[in-house]
XYZ file of N, CA, C and O in Angstrom:
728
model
N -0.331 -21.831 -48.326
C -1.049 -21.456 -47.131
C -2.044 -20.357 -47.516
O -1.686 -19.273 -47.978
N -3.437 -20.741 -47.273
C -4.412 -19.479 -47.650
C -3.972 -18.520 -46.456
O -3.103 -18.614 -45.590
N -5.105 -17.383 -46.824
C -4.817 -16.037 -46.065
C -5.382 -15.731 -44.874
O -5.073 -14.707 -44.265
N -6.436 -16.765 -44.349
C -7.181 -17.271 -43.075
C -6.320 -17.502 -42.366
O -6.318 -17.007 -41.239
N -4.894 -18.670 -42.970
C -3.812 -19.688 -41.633
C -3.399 -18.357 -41.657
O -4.166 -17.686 -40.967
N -2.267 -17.510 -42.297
C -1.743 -16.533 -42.647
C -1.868 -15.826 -41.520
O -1.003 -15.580 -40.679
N -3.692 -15.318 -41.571
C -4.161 -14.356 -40.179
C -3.869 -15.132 -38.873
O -3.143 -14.798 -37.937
N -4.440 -15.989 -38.999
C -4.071 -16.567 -37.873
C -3.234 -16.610 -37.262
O -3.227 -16.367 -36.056
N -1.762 -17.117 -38.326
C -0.352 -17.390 -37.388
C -0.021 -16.029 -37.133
O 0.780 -16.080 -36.199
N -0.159 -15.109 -37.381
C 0.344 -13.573 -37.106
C -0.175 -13.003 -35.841
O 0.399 -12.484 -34.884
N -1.797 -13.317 -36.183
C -2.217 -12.813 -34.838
C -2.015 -13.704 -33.808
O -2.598 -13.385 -32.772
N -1.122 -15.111 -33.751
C -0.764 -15.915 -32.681
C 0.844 -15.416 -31.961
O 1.292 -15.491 -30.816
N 1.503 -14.797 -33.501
C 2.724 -14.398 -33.634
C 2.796 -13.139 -32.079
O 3.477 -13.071 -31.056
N 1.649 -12.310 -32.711
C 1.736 -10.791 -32.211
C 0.876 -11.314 -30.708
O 1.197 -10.511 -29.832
N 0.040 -12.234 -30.216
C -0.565 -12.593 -29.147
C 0.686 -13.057 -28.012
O 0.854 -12.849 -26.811
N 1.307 -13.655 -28.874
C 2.513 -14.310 -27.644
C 4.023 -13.335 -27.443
O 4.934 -13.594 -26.655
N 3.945 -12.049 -28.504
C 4.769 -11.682 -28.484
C 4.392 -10.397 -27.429
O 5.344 -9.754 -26.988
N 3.177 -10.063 -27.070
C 2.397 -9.154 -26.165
C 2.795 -9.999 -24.835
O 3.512 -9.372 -24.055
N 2.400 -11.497 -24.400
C 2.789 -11.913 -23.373
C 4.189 -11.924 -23.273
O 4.704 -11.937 -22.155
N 4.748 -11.922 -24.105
C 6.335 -11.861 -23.769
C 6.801 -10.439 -22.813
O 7.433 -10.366 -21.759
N 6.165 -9.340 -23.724
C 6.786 -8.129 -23.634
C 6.293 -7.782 -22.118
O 6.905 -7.246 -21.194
N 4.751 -8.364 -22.219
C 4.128 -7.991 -20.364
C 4.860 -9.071 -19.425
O 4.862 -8.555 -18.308
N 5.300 -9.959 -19.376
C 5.864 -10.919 -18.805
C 7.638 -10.225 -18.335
O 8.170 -10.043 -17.240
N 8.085 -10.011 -19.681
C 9.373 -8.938 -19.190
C 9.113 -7.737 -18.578
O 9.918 -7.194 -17.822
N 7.578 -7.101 -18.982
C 7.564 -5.995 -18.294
C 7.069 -6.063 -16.333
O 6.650 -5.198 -15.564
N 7.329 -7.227 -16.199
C 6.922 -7.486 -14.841
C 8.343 -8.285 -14.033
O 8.339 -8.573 -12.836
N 9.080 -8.453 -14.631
C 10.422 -8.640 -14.604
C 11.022 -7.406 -14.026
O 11.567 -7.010 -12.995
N 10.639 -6.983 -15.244
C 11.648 -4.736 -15.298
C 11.525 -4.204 -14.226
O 12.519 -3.838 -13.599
N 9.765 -3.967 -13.574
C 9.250 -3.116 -12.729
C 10.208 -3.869 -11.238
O 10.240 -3.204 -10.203
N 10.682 -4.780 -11.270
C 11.026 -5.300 -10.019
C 12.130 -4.738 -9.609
O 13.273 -5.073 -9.923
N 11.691 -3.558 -8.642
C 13.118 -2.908 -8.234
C 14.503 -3.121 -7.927
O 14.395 -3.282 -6.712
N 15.721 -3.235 -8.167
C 17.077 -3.685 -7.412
C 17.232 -3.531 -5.748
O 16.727 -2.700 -4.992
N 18.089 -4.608 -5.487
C 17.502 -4.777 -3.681
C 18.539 -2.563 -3.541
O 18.044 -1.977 -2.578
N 19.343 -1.898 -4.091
C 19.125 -0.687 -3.777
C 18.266 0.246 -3.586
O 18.456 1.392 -3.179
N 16.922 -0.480 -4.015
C 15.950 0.965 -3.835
C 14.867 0.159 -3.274
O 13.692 0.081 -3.633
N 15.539 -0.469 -2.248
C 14.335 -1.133 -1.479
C 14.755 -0.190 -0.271
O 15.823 0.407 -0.136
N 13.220 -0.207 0.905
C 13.348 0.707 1.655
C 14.063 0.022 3.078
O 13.904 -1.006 3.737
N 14.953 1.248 3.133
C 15.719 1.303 4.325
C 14.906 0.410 5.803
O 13.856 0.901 6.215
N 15.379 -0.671 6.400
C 14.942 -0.928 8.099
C 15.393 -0.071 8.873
O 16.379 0.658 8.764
N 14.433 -0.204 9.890
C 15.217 0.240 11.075
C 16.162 -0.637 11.455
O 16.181 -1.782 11.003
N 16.965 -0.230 12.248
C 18.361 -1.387 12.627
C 17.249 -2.555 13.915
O 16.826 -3.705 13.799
N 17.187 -1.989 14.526
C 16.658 -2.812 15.589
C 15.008 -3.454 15.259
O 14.197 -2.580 15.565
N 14.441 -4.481 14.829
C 13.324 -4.944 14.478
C 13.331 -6.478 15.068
O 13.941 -7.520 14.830
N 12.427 -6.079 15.869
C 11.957 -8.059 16.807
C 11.407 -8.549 15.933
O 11.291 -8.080 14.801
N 11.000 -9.538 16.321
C 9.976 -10.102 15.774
C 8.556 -9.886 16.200
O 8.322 -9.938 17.408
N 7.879 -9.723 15.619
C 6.430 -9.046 16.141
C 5.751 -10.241 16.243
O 6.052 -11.352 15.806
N 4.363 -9.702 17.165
C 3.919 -10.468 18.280
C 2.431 -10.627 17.290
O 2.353 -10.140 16.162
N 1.446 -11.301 17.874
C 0.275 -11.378 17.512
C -0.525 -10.383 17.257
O -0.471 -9.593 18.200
N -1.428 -9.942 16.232
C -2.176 -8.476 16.265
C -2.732 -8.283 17.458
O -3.623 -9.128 17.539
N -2.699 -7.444 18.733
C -4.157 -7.094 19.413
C -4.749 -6.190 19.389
O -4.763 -5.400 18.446
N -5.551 -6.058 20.692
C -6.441 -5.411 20.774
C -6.228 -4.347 20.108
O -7.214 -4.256 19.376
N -5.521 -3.445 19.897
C -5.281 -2.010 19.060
C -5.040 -2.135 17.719
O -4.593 -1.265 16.972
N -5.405 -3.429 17.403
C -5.255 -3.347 15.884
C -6.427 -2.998 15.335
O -7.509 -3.473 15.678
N -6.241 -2.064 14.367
C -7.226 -1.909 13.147
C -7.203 -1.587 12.536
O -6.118 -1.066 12.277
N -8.263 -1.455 11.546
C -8.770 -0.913 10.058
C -7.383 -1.809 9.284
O -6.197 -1.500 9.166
N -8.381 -3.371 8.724
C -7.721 -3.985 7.516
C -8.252 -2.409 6.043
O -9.260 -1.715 5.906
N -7.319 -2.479 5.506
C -7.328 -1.799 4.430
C -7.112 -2.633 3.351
O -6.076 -3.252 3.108
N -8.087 -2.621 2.748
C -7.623 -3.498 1.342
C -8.219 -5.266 1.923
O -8.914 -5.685 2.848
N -7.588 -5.775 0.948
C -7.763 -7.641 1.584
C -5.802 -7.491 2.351
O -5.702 -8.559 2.956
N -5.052 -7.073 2.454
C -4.180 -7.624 3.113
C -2.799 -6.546 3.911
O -1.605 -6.790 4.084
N -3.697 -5.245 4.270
C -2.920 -4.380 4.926
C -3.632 -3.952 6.419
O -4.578 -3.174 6.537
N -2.888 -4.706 7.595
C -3.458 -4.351 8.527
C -2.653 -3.310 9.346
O -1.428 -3.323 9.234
N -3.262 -2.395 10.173
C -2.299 -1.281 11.123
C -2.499 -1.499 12.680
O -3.360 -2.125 13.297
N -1.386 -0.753 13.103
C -2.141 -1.263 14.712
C -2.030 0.099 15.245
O -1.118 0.842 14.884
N -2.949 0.462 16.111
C -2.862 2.041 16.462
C -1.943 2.657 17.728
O -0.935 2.017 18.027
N -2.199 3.653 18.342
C -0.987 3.427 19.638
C -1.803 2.999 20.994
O -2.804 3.516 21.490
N -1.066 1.934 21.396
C -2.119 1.639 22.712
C -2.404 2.575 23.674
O -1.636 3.532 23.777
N -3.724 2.456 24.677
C -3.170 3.724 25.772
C -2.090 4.046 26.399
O -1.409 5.047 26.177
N -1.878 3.151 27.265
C -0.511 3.406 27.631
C 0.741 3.761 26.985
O 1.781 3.749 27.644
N 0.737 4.033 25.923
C 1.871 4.828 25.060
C 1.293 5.770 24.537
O 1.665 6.154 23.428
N 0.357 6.313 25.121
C 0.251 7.966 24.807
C 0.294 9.143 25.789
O -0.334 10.201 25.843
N 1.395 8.510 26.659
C 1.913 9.378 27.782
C 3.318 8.858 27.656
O 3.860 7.754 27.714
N 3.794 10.466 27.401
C 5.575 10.387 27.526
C 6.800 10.772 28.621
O 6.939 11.611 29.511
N 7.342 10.040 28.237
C 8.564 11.548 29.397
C 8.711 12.481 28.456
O 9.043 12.450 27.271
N 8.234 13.767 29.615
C 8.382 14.698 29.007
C 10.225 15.343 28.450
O 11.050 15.134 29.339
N 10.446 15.603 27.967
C 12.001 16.419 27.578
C 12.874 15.522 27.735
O 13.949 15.733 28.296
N 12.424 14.119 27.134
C 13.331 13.207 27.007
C 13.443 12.793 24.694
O 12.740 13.109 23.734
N 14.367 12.211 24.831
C 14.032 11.555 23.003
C 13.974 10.283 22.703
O 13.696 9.832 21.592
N 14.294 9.517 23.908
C 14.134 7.982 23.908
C 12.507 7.639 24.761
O 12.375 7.839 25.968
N 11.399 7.115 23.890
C 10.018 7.101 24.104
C 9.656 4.870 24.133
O 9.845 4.037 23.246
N 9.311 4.772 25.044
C 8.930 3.244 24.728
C 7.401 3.278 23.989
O 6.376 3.766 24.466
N 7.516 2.816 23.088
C 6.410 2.801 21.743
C 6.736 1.821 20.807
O 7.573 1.847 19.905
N 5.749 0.728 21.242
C 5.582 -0.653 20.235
C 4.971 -0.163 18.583
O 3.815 0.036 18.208
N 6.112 -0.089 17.935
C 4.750 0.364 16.313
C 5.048 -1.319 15.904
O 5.712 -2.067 16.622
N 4.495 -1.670 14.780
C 4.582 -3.277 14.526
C 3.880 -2.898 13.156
O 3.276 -1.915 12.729
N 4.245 -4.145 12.669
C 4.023 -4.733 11.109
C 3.355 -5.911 11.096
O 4.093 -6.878 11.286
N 1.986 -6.207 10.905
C 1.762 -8.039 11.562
C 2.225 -8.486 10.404
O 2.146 -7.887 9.332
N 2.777 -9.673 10.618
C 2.907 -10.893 9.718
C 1.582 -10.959 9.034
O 0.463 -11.147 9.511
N 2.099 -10.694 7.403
C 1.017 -11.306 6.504
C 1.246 -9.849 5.576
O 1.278 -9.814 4.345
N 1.352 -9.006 6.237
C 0.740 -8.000 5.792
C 2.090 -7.969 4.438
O 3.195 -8.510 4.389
N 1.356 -7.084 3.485
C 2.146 -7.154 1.902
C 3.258 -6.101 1.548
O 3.862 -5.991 0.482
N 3.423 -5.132 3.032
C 4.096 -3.992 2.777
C 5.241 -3.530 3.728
O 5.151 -3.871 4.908
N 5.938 -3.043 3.467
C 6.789 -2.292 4.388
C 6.250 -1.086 4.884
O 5.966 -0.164 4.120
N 6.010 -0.992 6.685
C 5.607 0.290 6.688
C 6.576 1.497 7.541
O 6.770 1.296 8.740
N 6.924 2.225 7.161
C 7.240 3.810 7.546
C 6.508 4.347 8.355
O 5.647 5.095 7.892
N 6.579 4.176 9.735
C 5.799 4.946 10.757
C 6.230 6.518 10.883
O 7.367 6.965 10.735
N 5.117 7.197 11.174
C 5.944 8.814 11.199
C 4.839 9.586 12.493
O 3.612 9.490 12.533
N 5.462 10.106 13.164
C 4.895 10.613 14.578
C 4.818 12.506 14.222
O 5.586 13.216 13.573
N 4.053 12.702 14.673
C 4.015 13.958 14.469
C 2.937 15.007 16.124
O 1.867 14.709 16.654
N 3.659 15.891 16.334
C 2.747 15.932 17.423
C 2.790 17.504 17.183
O 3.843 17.970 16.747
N 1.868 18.233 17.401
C 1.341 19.711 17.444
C 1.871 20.580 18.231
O 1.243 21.229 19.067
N 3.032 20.651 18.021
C 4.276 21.581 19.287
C 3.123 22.822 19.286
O 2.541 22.929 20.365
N 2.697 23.802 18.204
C 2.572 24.924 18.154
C 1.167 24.817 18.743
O 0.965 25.646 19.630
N 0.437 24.234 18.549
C -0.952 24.188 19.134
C -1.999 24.549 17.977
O -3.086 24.989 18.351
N -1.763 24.400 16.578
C -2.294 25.018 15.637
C -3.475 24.129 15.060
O -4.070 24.231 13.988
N -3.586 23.482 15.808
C -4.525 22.317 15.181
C -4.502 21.561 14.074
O -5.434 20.914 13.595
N -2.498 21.756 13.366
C -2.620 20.915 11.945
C -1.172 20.369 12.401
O -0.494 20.903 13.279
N -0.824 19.283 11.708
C 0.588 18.958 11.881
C 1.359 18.982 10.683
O 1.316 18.194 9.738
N 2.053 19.966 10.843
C 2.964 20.453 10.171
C 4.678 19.891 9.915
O 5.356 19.609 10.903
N 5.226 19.778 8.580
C 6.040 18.489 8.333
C 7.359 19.164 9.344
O 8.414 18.529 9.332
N 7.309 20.003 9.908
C 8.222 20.561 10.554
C 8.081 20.050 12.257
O 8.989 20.285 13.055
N 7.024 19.450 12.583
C 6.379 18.972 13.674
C 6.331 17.340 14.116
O 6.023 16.736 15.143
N 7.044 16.772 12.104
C 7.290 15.548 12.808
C 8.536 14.882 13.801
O 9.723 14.850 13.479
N 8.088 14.480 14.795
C 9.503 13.986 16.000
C 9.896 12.757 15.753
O 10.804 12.217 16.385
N 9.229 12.191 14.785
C 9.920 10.713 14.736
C 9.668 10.098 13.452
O 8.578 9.546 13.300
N 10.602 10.106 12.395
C 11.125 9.322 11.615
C 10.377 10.490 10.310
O 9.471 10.111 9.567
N 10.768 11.419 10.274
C 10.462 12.758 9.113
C 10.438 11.872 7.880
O 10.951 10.767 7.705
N 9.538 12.817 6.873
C 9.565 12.183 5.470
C 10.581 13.440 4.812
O 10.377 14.614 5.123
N 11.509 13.106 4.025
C 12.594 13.912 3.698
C 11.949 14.669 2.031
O 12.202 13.795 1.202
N 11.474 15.504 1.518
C 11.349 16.425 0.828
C 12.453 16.903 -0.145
O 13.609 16.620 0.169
N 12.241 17.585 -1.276
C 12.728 18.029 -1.813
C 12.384 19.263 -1.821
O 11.348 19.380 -1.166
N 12.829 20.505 -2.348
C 12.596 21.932 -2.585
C 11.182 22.094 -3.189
O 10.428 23.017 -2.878
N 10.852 21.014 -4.176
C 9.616 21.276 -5.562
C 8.605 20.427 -4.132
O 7.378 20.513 -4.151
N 9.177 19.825 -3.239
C 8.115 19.375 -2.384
C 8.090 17.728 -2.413
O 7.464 17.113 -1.551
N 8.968 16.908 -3.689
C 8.482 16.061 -3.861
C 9.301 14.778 -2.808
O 10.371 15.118 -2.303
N 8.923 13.753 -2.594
C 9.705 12.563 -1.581
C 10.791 12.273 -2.091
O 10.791 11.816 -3.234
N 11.944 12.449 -1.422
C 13.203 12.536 -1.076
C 13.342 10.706 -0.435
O 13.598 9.683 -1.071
N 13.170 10.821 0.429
C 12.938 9.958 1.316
C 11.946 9.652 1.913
O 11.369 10.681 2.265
N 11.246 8.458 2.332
C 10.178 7.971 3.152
C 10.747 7.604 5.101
O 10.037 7.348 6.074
N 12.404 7.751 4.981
C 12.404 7.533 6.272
C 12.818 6.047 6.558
O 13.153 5.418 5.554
N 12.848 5.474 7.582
C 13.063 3.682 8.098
C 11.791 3.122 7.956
O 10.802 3.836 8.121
N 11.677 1.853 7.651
C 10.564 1.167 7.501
C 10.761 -0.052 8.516
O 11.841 -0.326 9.040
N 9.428 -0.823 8.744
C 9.370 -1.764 9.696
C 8.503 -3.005 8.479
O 7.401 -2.932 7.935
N 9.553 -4.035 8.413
C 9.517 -5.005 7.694
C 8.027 -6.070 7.921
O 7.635 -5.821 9.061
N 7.460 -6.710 7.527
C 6.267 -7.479 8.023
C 6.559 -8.373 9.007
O 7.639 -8.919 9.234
N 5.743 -8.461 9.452
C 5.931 -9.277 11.225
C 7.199 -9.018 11.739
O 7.622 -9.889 12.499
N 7.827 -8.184 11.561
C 9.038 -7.178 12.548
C 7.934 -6.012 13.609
O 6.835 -5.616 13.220
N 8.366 -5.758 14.539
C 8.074 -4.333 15.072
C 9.701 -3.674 15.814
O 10.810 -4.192 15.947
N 9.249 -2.577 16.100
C 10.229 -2.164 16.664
C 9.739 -1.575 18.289
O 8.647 -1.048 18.078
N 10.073 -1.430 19.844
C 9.828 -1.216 20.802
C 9.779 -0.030 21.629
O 9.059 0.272 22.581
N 11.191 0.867 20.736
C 11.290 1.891 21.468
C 11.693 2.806 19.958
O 11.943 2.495 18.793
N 11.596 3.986 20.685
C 11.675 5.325 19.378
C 12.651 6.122 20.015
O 12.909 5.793 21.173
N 13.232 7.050 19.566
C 14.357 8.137 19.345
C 13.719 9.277 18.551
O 13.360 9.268 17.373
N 13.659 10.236 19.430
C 12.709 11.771 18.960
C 13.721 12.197 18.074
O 14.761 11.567 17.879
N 13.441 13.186 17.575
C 14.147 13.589 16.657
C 14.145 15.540 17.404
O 14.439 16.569 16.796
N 13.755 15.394 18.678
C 13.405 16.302 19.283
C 12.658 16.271 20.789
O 11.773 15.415 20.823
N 12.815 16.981 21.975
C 12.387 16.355 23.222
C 10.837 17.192 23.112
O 10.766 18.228 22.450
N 9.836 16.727 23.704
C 8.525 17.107 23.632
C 8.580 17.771 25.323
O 8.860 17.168 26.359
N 8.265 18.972 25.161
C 8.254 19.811 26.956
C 6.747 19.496 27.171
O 5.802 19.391 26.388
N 6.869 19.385 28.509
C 6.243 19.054 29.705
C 4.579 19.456 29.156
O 4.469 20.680 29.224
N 3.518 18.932 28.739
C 2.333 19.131 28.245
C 0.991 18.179 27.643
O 0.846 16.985 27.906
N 0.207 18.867 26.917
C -1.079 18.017 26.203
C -0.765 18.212 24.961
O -0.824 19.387 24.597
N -0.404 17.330 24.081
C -0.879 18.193 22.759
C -1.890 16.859 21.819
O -2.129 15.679 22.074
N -2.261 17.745 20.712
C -2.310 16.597 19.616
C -1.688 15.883 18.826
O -0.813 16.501 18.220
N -1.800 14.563 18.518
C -0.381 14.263 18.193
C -1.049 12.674 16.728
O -1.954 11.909 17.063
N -0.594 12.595 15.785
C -0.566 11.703 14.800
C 0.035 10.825 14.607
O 1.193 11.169 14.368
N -0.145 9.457 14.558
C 0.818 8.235 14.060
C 0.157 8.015 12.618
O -1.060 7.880 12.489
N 1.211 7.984 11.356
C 0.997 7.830 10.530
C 1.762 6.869 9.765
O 2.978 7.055 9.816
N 1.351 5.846 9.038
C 2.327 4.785 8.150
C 2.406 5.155 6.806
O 1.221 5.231 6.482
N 3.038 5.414 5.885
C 3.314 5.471 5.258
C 3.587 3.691 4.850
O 4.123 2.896 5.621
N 3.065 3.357 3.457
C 3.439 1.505 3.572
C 3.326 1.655 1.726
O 2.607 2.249 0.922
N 4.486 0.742 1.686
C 5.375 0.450 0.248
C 5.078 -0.902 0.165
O 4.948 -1.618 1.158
N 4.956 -1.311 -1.082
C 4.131 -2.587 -1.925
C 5.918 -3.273 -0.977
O 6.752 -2.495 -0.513
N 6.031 -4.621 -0.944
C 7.279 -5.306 -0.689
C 7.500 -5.489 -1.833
O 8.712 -5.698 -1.870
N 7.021 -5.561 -3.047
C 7.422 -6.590 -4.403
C 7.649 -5.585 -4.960
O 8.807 -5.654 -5.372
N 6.981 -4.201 -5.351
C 7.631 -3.127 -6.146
C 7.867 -1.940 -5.902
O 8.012 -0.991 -6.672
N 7.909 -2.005 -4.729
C 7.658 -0.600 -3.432
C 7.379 0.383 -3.970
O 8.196 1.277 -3.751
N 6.214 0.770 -4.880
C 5.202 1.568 -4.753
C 4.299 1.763 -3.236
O 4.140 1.090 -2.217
N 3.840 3.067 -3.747
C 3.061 3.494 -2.579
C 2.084 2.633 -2.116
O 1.872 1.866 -3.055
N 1.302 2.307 -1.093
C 0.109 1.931 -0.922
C -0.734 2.103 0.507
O -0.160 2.031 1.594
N -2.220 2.349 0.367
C -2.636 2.035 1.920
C -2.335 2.629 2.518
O -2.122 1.812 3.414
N -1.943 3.920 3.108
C -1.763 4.716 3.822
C -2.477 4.907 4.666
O -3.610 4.896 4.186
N -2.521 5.175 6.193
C -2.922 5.252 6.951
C -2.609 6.044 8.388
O -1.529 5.913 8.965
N -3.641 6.842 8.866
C -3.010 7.333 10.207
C -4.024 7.483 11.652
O -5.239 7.339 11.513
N -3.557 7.719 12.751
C -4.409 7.467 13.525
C -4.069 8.746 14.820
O -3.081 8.725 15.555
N -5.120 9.754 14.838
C -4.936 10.904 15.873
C -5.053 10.509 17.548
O -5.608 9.473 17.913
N -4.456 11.480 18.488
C -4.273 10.744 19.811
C -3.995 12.162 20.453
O -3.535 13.186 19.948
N -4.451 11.864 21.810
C -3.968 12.769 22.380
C -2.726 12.411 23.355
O -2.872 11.419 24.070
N -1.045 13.421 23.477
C -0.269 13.024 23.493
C -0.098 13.423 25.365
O -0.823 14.301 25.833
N 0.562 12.934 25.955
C 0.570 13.616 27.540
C 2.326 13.183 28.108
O 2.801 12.206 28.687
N 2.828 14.323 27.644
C 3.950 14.730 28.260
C 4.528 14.727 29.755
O 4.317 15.758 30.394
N 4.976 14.068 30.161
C 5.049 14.183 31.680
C 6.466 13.676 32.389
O 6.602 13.738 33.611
């Protein structure tokens, strides 16, 4: 065998042995169903996107924002009726997180979120992301994590949304509102 076949079969050797190793390495990255993210217990089946849907992000992450009528609460209650949803299609699990401006400071502060906190560590880093809402699941009603008194404030819905296939981060998104306590 001259030293041309020689090159050849080696660099065919080391070509397929690269697809091997990326082929297992896409195997590896595939998380165990343990460190997939937590549901909420209660998830319908979600309905058609409407009118309050927006901003596709990407080619295949859509959000839906809070309709009007769910941006008036009982006031000093912790059970809130609030449709968040996941449309069918979409590629991610998302982590809704509510946050509303108790102090009036004009920032929302992780101490300010009332519904579904992102859990921290000391160095700051994610602990936890919280319950997630599966694709074309939503969920209907929420549980404060705290009662909101009688008022206006500003208030944030934010998703937090994890790849489904390797639940990495992705697409993040949030949407400001004004909140009316009553």
């Amino acid at each position: 065998m001259n030293n041309t076949a020689k090159r050849i079969r080696t660099i065919g050797c080391i070509c397929l042995g690269i697809a091997l190793l990326l082929w297992a390495g896409t195997i590896a990255i595939d998380p165990s169903p343990a460190n997939a993210p937590a549901p909420f217990a209660e998830q319908a089946e979600g309905k058609a996107a409407s009118a309050q849907t927006h901003a596709a992000i990407g080619s295949s992450t859509i959000f839906q924002s809070p309709s009007e009528d769910q941006t008036t609460w009982q006031a000093n209650a912790t059970t809130q009726h609030v449709t968040l949803a996941n449309p069918a299609g979409n590629a991610v699990d998302m982590a809704p997180h509510i946050h509303v401006d108790l102090d009036g400071s004009g920032s929302f502060e992780d101490g300010e979120c009332v519904f579904n906190p992102i859990v921290r560590d000391e160095a700051g880093n994610v602990v936890d992301w919280g319950c997630f809402i599966a694709p074309g699941k939503q969920i209907d009603s929420i549980t404060l994590s705290r009662t909101i008194p009688e008022g206006t404030y500003a208030a944030r819905l934010s998703f937090t949304a994890l790849d489904v296939r390797t639940h990495g981060e992705t697409n993040p998104m949030s949407f400001e509102f004004t909140l009316h306590a009553q």
